[in-house]
């Protein structure tokens, strides 16, 4: 599986990059699985995802829950609660 | 019409353009959000607001919010203009317009779009005050206002 | 600011003037009422709307309505511009602005002012459609909307 | 007592004038009394005030009920329910 992972605002600052093209293993089926796998990639990833209550997710540019299936999603984004307007 | 842009927009010119497109609507409601000049918590003067967004998703999400409003109220039109990038206090960040035969529908839809935009549109504010730069925290009051619309009916 | 005038006004220019006066307000809500082009009951095309008013009382009543709104919500400003005399379909009849730190207050106050203006401000519409001229009947729906604000709290 | 009486919209059309300077007798103490007295002034007045459910009143430019006292009011206006905005 190949997927583009995007980070915004302080999640991006903590991870250190805004975009990664990743190929997580087959066992990664949901957004939660992906987060668990991402936290193993580096201490910055682990730090960025240390408090999931402060993270929101979009799967292919649609807001979703952490238990959303990834299926053949092309783009998964993580970010803080939004503050526009 | 959904427009997400870095450059400033002119609220008065946008108002007249929206009215020109909707001269047969009895009522037009609008809302303009402006960059505030003081921080909530520190009471420090804000020098710059930087607004990050999620290109692609932002436009789609604003479109979904406007579609939801049009499904819910008999609107003739609904528009959102939203800036991103650096802004200074007093600048217009966002402008929402709704047009309808009845003012109650125009008001409700305009507030609905703002409430959902505040909690769903992928924008993140960072304020600079003095030498400090900090991300703005989301407000639970915004969540509460948005959730009114799902519990209403 | 209360303005009652015969000549047309420019909603875009008025928007920018109001924003200039209230650049420190986080939220500005507005409503524009436009002359409709068809009659409710006959479905006939309207050629001219003539708006009569009560000079002196009109300004006072609009002032009282804005004062009531300012007593009820924490507003930075509230303005009403209202035309009288002959108008054509698509013309702006009325424009209301409210400015507040919080959008919910700006929206509520703007709708409150419109609802009370519709039932209290001494204006009377006469529509010309074809060769017929007729006074427009008041709507009970307007009374209902205005009375919401007294029963609310 | 001397008072200016104003009429607007179709009330004005029915009465035939927009303004009258009148001196009703001492016995006229409320708006209702004034209406009863006005109806005696001419058939047009009687016709204009034939259905009071369609008439609103302002005493010195403030909306009031029909049982409002006139006291030393300078200006009393009669008009249909308003239709601005």
Coordinates of C-alpha atoms in Angstrom, one line a residue:
Chain A
X1 CA 0.0 0.0 0.0
X2 CA 1.2 3.5 -0.9
X3 CA -0.3 6.5 0.7
X4 CA 0.4 10.2 1.0
X5 CA 0.3 11.4 4.6
X6 CA -0.1 15.1 5.2
X7 CA 0.4 17.1 8.4
X8 CA -0.8 20.6 9.2
X9 CA -0.2 23.4 11.8
X10 CA 1.6 22.2 14.9
X11 CA 1.3 18.5 13.9
X12 CA 3.5 19.4 10.9
X13 CA 5.9 21.3 13.1
X14 CA 6.2 18.4 15.5
X15 CA 6.6 15.8 12.8
X16 CA 9.1 18.1 11.0
X17 CA 7.6 17.6 7.5
X18 CA 4.3 18.5 5.8
X19 CA 4.1 15.5 3.5
X20 CA 5.4 11.9 3.4
X21 CA 4.8 9.2 0.8
X22 CA 4.7 6.1 2.8
X23 CA 4.1 2.4 2.3
X24 CA 2.8 1.0 5.5
X25 CA 2.5 -2.8 5.9
X26 CA -0.7 -4.8 5.0
X27 CA -1.6 -5.0 8.6
X28 CA -2.4 -1.3 8.7
X29 CA -6.1 -1.2 7.9
X30 CA -7.5 1.7 9.8
X31 CA -6.4 5.3 10.6
X32 CA -5.7 4.1 14.1
X33 CA -3.4 1.3 12.8
X34 CA -1.6 4.0 10.7
X35 CA -1.1 6.2 13.7
X36 CA 0.3 3.3 15.7
X37 CA 2.7 2.5 12.9
X38 CA 3.6 6.2 12.4
X39 CA 4.6 6.5 16.1
X40 CA 7.2 3.9 15.5
X41 CA 8.8 5.8 12.6
X42 CA 10.6 8.4 14.7
X43 CA 10.6 10.2 18.1
X44 CA 9.1 13.2 16.4
X45 CA 6.2 11.2 15.1
X46 CA 5.7 9.6 18.6
X47 CA 5.7 13.1 20.1
X48 CA 3.3 14.5 17.5
X49 CA 0.8 11.7 18.1
X50 CA 1.2 11.6 21.9
X51 CA -2.3 13.1 22.6
X52 CA -4.8 11.9 20.0
X53 CA -7.6 14.0 21.6
X54 CA -5.8 16.9 20.0
X55 CA -5.6 15.4 16.5
X56 CA -8.2 15.3 13.7
X57 CA -8.0 13.2 10.6
X58 CA -9.2 13.5 7.0
X59 CA -9.2 10.5 4.6
X60 CA -9.1 11.7 1.0
X61 CA -10.0 15.2 2.1
X62 CA -13.1 14.1 4.1
X63 CA -13.2 14.3 7.9
X64 CA -13.3 10.9 9.4
X65 CA -13.0 9.0 12.7
X66 CA -9.8 7.2 13.8
X67 CA -11.5 3.8 13.2
X68 CA -12.1 4.7 9.5
X69 CA -10.8 2.1 7.1
X70 CA -8.0 3.2 4.9
X71 CA -8.9 0.9 2.0
X72 CA -7.4 2.5 -1.2
X73 CA -7.2 6.0 0.2
X74 CA -4.7 8.1 -1.6
X75 CA -4.3 10.9 1.0
X76 CA -4.5 10.9 4.8
X77 CA -4.1 14.1 6.7
X78 CA -3.6 14.8 10.4
X79 CA -4.1 18.2 12.0
X80 CA -5.3 20.0 15.1
X81 CA -8.9 21.0 15.6
X82 CA -9.5 23.7 13.0
X83 CA -9.5 27.4 13.8
X84 CA -10.6 29.3 10.6
X85 CA -13.2 31.9 10.0
Chain B
X1 CA -19.3 30.5 -5.2
X2 CA -16.4 29.3 -3.1
X3 CA -13.1 31.3 -3.2
X4 CA -10.0 30.6 -1.1
X5 CA -7.3 33.1 -1.7
X6 CA -4.1 34.6 -0.3
X7 CA -4.7 38.2 -1.4
X8 CA -7.0 40.6 0.4
X9 CA -10.6 41.0 -0.8
X10 CA -12.8 44.0 -0.8
X11 CA -16.0 43.3 1.3
X12 CA -17.9 46.2 -0.3
X13 CA -17.0 45.1 -3.9
X14 CA -17.9 41.5 -3.0
X15 CA -21.2 42.7 -1.6
X16 CA -22.2 44.5 -4.7
X17 CA -21.1 41.5 -6.9
X18 CA -23.3 39.2 -4.8
X19 CA -26.2 41.5 -5.0
X20 CA -25.9 41.9 -8.8
X21 CA -26.1 38.1 -9.1
X22 CA -29.1 38.0 -6.8
X23 CA -31.2 41.0 -7.5
X24 CA -34.4 39.0 -7.4
X25 CA -33.8 37.7 -3.9
X26 CA -35.8 39.6 -1.2
X27 CA -33.2 39.1 1.5
X28 CA -29.4 38.9 1.5
X29 CA -27.6 38.1 4.8
X30 CA -23.8 38.4 5.2
X31 CA -21.1 37.9 7.8
X32 CA -17.6 39.3 7.8
X33 CA -15.0 37.9 10.1
X34 CA -12.1 40.3 10.9
X35 CA -8.6 39.7 12.3
X36 CA -8.8 40.6 16.0
X37 CA -6.1 42.9 17.5
X38 CA -5.7 41.3 20.9
X39 CA -5.1 37.7 22.1
X40 CA -7.8 36.1 24.2
X41 CA -5.6 34.7 27.0
X42 CA -2.5 37.0 27.1
X43 CA -4.3 40.3 26.2
X44 CA -1.3 41.0 24.1
X45 CA -1.5 43.1 20.9
X46 CA -1.4 40.9 17.8
X47 CA 0.9 42.1 15.0
X48 CA 0.3 39.4 12.4
X49 CA -2.1 36.5 11.9
X50 CA -0.9 33.7 9.7
X51 CA -3.6 31.3 8.4
X52 CA -2.5 27.9 7.2
X53 CA -5.0 25.7 5.3
X54 CA -5.3 22.4 3.5
X55 CA -5.4 23.2 -0.3
X56 CA -7.9 21.1 -2.1
X57 CA -9.8 19.9 1.0
X58 CA -10.6 23.5 2.0
X59 CA -12.5 24.3 -1.1
X60 CA -14.3 20.9 -1.0
X61 CA -15.2 21.3 2.6
X62 CA -16.6 24.8 2.1
X63 CA -18.5 23.4 -0.9
X64 CA -20.0 20.6 1.2
X65 CA -21.0 23.1 3.9
X66 CA -22.8 25.4 1.3
X67 CA -24.5 22.4 -0.2
X68 CA -25.7 21.3 3.2
X69 CA -27.1 24.8 3.8
X70 CA -28.9 24.8 0.4
X71 CA -30.4 21.4 1.1
X72 CA -31.7 22.7 4.4
X73 CA -33.1 26.1 3.5
X74 CA -34.6 27.5 0.2
X75 CA -31.7 29.6 -0.9
X76 CA -31.2 31.4 -4.1
X77 CA -27.4 31.5 -3.6
X78 CA -24.6 31.0 -1.0
X79 CA -21.0 32.2 -1.2
X80 CA -17.9 31.9 0.9
X81 CA -14.7 33.9 0.4
X82 CA -11.8 32.9 2.8
X83 CA -8.3 34.2 3.0
X84 CA -5.2 32.3 4.0
X85 CA -1.6 33.4 4.6
X86 CA -0.4 36.4 6.6
X87 CA -2.9 39.1 7.6
X88 CA -3.0 42.1 9.9
X89 CA -5.5 43.1 12.5
X90 CA -8.7 44.5 11.0
X91 CA -8.3 42.6 7.7
X92 CA -11.3 40.6 6.6
X93 CA -10.6 36.9 6.9
X94 CA -13.9 35.5 5.8
X95 CA -17.1 36.7 4.2
X96 CA -20.2 34.6 3.8
X97 CA -23.3 35.6 1.8
X98 CA -26.7 33.9 1.6
X99 CA -29.7 35.0 -0.6
X100 CA -33.3 33.9 -0.1
X101 CA -36.8 35.1 -0.6
X102 CA -37.2 35.1 3.1
X103 CA -34.9 36.8 5.6
X104 CA -35.3 34.1 8.3
X105 CA -33.9 31.5 5.8
X106 CA -31.0 33.8 4.7
X107 CA -30.0 34.5 8.4
X108 CA -30.2 30.9 9.5
X109 CA -28.2 29.6 6.5
X110 CA -25.5 32.3 6.9
X111 CA -25.0 31.5 10.6
X112 CA -25.1 27.7 9.8
X113 CA -22.4 28.2 7.2
X114 CA -20.2 30.2 9.6
X115 CA -20.7 27.7 12.5
X116 CA -19.8 24.7 10.3
X117 CA -16.9 26.6 8.7
X118 CA -15.5 27.3 12.2
X119 CA -15.5 23.7 13.1
X120 CA -15.0 21.9 9.8
X121 CA -13.0 24.0 7.3
X122 CA -9.3 23.1 7.5
X123 CA -7.8 26.4 8.5
X124 CA -5.4 26.9 11.4
X125 CA -4.6 30.3 12.9
X126 CA -1.2 31.3 14.2
X127 CA -0.9 34.7 16.0
X128 CA 2.2 36.7 16.4
X129 CA 2.2 39.0 19.5
X130 CA 5.5 40.7 20.4
X131 CA 8.2 38.2 19.7
X132 CA 5.9 35.2 20.4
X133 CA 4.1 33.1 17.8
X134 CA 1.5 30.6 18.9
X135 CA -1.2 28.4 17.4
X136 CA -4.7 29.5 18.3
X137 CA -6.6 26.8 20.3
X138 CA -10.0 25.7 19.0
X139 CA -12.9 26.9 21.1
X140 CA -15.4 24.4 22.6
X141 CA -18.0 27.2 22.2
X142 CA -17.6 26.8 18.4
X143 CA -18.3 23.1 18.7
X144 CA -21.4 23.8 20.8
X145 CA -22.7 26.3 18.2
X146 CA -22.2 23.9 15.3
X147 CA -23.8 21.0 17.2
X148 CA -27.0 23.1 17.7
X149 CA -27.8 22.5 14.0
X150 CA -27.7 18.8 14.3
X151 CA -29.9 18.6 17.5
X152 CA -32.4 21.2 16.3
X153 CA -34.6 19.0 14.2
Chain C
X1 CA -26.1 55.3 12.8
X2 CA -29.7 55.7 11.6
X3 CA -30.3 57.0 8.1
X4 CA -33.6 57.4 6.4
X5 CA -33.3 58.7 2.9
X6 CA -35.1 59.0 -0.5
X7 CA -32.1 58.5 -2.7
X8 CA -30.6 55.1 -3.5
X9 CA -27.6 53.9 -1.4
X10 CA -24.7 51.7 -2.4
X11 CA -24.6 48.6 -0.2
X12 CA -21.0 47.9 -1.0
X13 CA -19.8 51.4 -0.1
X14 CA -21.9 51.3 3.1
X15 CA -20.3 47.9 4.0
X16 CA -16.8 49.4 3.7
X17 CA -17.8 52.5 5.7
X18 CA -19.2 50.3 8.5
X19 CA -16.1 48.1 8.5
X20 CA -13.8 51.1 8.6
X21 CA -15.7 52.3 11.7
X22 CA -15.5 48.9 13.3
X23 CA -12.2 47.3 12.3
X24 CA -11.6 46.0 15.9
X25 CA -14.8 44.0 15.9
X26 CA -14.3 40.3 15.3
X27 CA -17.7 39.8 13.6
X28 CA -19.9 42.0 11.4
X29 CA -23.3 40.7 10.3
X30 CA -25.5 42.5 7.8
X31 CA -28.8 42.2 6.1
X32 CA -30.0 43.8 2.9
X33 CA -33.7 43.8 1.9
X34 CA -34.3 44.2 -1.9
X35 CA -37.5 45.2 -3.7
X36 CA -39.1 42.1 -5.0
X37 CA -40.3 41.8 -8.6
X38 CA -43.5 39.8 -8.2
X39 CA -46.6 40.3 -6.0
X40 CA -47.4 37.6 -3.5
X41 CA -51.0 37.2 -4.2
X42 CA -51.5 38.1 -7.8
X43 CA -48.1 36.9 -9.1
X44 CA -48.0 40.0 -11.2
X45 CA -44.8 41.8 -12.1
X46 CA -44.1 44.8 -9.9
X47 CA -43.0 47.9 -11.8
X48 CA -42.7 50.4 -8.9
X49 CA -42.6 50.2 -5.2
X50 CA -43.6 53.3 -3.3
X51 CA -42.6 53.5 0.3
X52 CA -44.4 56.0 2.5
X53 CA -43.1 56.7 6.0
X54 CA -43.7 58.9 9.1
X55 CA -40.9 61.5 9.1
X56 CA -39.6 62.0 12.6
X57 CA -41.1 58.9 14.1
X58 CA -39.3 56.7 11.7
X59 CA -35.8 57.8 12.8
X60 CA -36.9 57.7 16.5
X61 CA -38.3 54.2 16.2
X62 CA -35.3 52.8 14.4
X63 CA -33.1 54.4 17.1
X64 CA -35.2 52.7 19.8
X65 CA -34.9 49.4 18.1
X66 CA -31.1 49.7 17.8
X67 CA -30.9 50.8 21.5
X68 CA -32.9 47.7 22.5
X69 CA -30.5 45.5 20.5
X70 CA -27.5 47.2 22.2
X71 CA -29.0 46.7 25.6
X72 CA -29.6 43.0 24.9
X73 CA -26.3 42.0 23.2
X74 CA -22.7 43.3 23.7
X75 CA -22.5 45.2 20.4
X76 CA -19.7 47.5 19.2
X77 CA -22.1 49.1 16.7
X78 CA -25.4 48.9 15.0
X79 CA -26.6 50.8 11.9
X80 CA -29.7 51.0 9.8
X81 CA -30.1 52.6 6.4
X82 CA -33.7 52.7 5.1
X83 CA -35.1 54.2 1.9
X84 CA -38.5 55.7 1.2
X85 CA -40.2 57.0 -1.9
X86 CA -40.3 55.3 -5.3
X87 CA -38.1 52.3 -5.9
X88 CA -37.7 49.7 -8.6
X89 CA -37.4 45.9 -8.3
X90 CA -33.9 44.9 -7.2
X91 CA -33.2 48.2 -5.4
X92 CA -31.9 47.9 -1.8
X93 CA -34.7 49.1 0.5
X94 CA -33.0 48.5 3.8
X95 CA -29.5 47.6 5.2
X96 CA -28.8 46.6 8.8
X97 CA -25.3 46.2 10.2
X98 CA -24.2 44.9 13.6
X99 CA -20.6 44.6 14.9
X100 CA -19.6 42.5 17.9
X101 CA -16.6 40.5 19.3
X102 CA -18.7 37.4 18.8
X103 CA -20.5 36.3 15.7
X104 CA -23.5 34.8 17.6
X105 CA -24.3 38.2 19.1
X106 CA -23.8 40.0 15.8
X107 CA -26.2 37.6 14.0
X108 CA -28.9 37.6 16.8
X109 CA -28.8 41.4 17.0
X110 CA -29.0 41.9 13.2
X111 CA -32.0 39.6 13.0
X112 CA -33.7 41.2 16.0
X113 CA -33.3 44.6 14.4
X114 CA -34.9 43.4 11.1
X115 CA -37.7 41.6 12.9
X116 CA -38.6 44.7 15.0
X117 CA -38.1 47.1 12.1
X118 CA -40.6 45.0 10.0
X119 CA -43.3 45.3 12.7
X120 CA -42.5 48.7 14.4
X121 CA -40.9 51.1 12.0
X122 CA -43.5 53.3 10.4
X123 CA -43.2 52.5 6.7
X124 CA -46.0 51.5 4.3
X125 CA -45.4 49.8 1.0
X126 CA -47.6 50.4 -2.1
X127 CA -46.9 48.3 -5.2
X128 CA -47.7 49.1 -8.7
X129 CA -48.2 46.1 -11.0
X130 CA -49.6 46.8 -14.5
X131 CA -52.2 49.6 -14.0
X132 CA -53.0 48.6 -10.4
X133 CA -51.6 50.2 -7.3
X134 CA -52.2 48.5 -4.0
X135 CA -51.1 48.9 -0.4
X136 CA -49.2 45.8 0.8
X137 CA -50.8 43.9 3.7
X138 CA -48.7 43.3 6.9
X139 CA -47.8 39.7 7.4
X140 CA -48.7 37.8 10.5
X141 CA -45.4 35.9 10.0
X142 CA -43.6 39.1 10.7
X143 CA -45.5 39.6 14.0
X144 CA -44.7 36.0 14.9
X145 CA -41.0 36.5 14.2
X146 CA -40.8 39.7 16.3
X147 CA -42.7 38.2 19.2
X148 CA -40.1 35.4 19.4
X149 CA -37.7 37.9 21.0
X150 CA -40.1 38.8 23.8
X151 CA -41.0 35.2 24.7
X152 CA -37.4 33.9 24.5
X153 CA -36.1 35.0 27.8
Chain D
X1 CA -57.1 71.0 23.8
X2 CA -55.3 71.4 20.5
X3 CA -53.7 68.4 18.8
X4 CA -52.2 67.6 15.5
X5 CA -53.7 64.4 14.0
X6 CA -51.7 62.6 11.3
X7 CA -52.9 59.9 8.9
X8 CA -50.7 57.6 6.8
X9 CA -51.1 55.1 3.9
X10 CA -54.7 54.1 3.2
X11 CA -55.9 55.8 6.3
X12 CA -54.8 59.0 4.8
X13 CA -56.4 58.2 1.5
X14 CA -59.7 57.4 3.2
X15 CA -59.8 60.4 5.4
X16 CA -58.7 62.6 2.4
X17 CA -56.0 64.6 4.2
X18 CA -52.7 63.7 5.9
X19 CA -52.8 66.2 8.7
X20 CA -55.4 68.0 10.7
X21 CA -55.0 70.5 13.6
X22 CA -58.0 69.8 15.8
X23 CA -59.5 70.9 19.1
X24 CA -61.5 68.1 20.4
X25 CA -63.8 68.7 23.5
X26 CA -62.6 68.2 27.1
X27 CA -64.4 64.8 27.2
X28 CA -61.9 63.3 24.8
X29 CA -59.3 61.8 27.1
X30 CA -58.0 58.7 25.4
X31 CA -57.1 57.7 21.9
X32 CA -60.4 55.7 21.7
X33 CA -62.3 58.8 22.7
X34 CA -60.6 60.7 19.9
X35 CA -61.4 58.0 17.4
X36 CA -65.1 58.1 18.4
X37 CA -65.1 61.9 18.1
X38 CA -63.2 61.8 14.7
X39 CA -65.8 59.4 13.3
X40 CA -68.4 62.1 13.8
X41 CA -66.5 64.7 11.8
X42 CA -67.3 63.3 8.3
X43 CA -68.4 60.2 6.5
X44 CA -64.7 59.8 5.3
X45 CA -63.5 59.7 8.9
X46 CA -66.2 57.2 9.8
X47 CA -65.2 55.0 6.8
X48 CA -61.5 55.2 7.6
X49 CA -62.1 54.1 11.2
X50 CA -64.7 51.5 10.5
X51 CA -62.4 48.6 11.3
X52 CA -60.1 49.5 14.2
X53 CA -58.4 46.0 14.0
X54 CA -56.6 47.4 10.9
X55 CA -55.5 50.7 12.6
X56 CA -52.4 51.4 14.7
X57 CA -51.8 54.5 16.7
X58 CA -48.7 56.5 17.8
X59 CA -48.9 59.2 20.5
X60 CA -46.1 61.7 20.1
X61 CA -44.3 59.3 17.8
X62 CA -44.4 56.3 20.2
X63 CA -46.6 53.3 19.4
X64 CA -49.5 53.1 21.9
X65 CA -52.7 51.2 22.6
X66 CA -56.2 52.7 21.9
X67 CA -56.8 53.2 25.6
X68 CA -53.7 55.4 26.0
X69 CA -54.4 58.8 27.6
X70 CA -53.9 61.8 25.3
X71 CA -53.0 64.2 28.2
X72 CA -50.9 66.9 26.6
X73 CA -49.9 65.0 23.5
X74 CA -48.9 67.2 20.6
X75 CA -49.2 64.7 17.8
X76 CA -51.4 61.6 17.4
X77 CA -51.0 59.4 14.3
X78 CA -53.2 56.7 12.8
X79 CA -52.0 54.2 10.2
X80 CA -52.3 50.6 9.0
X81 CA -49.9 47.9 10.4
X82 CA -46.5 48.8 9.1
X83 CA -44.9 47.1 6.1
X84 CA -41.3 48.4 5.8
X85 CA -38.0 46.6 5.4

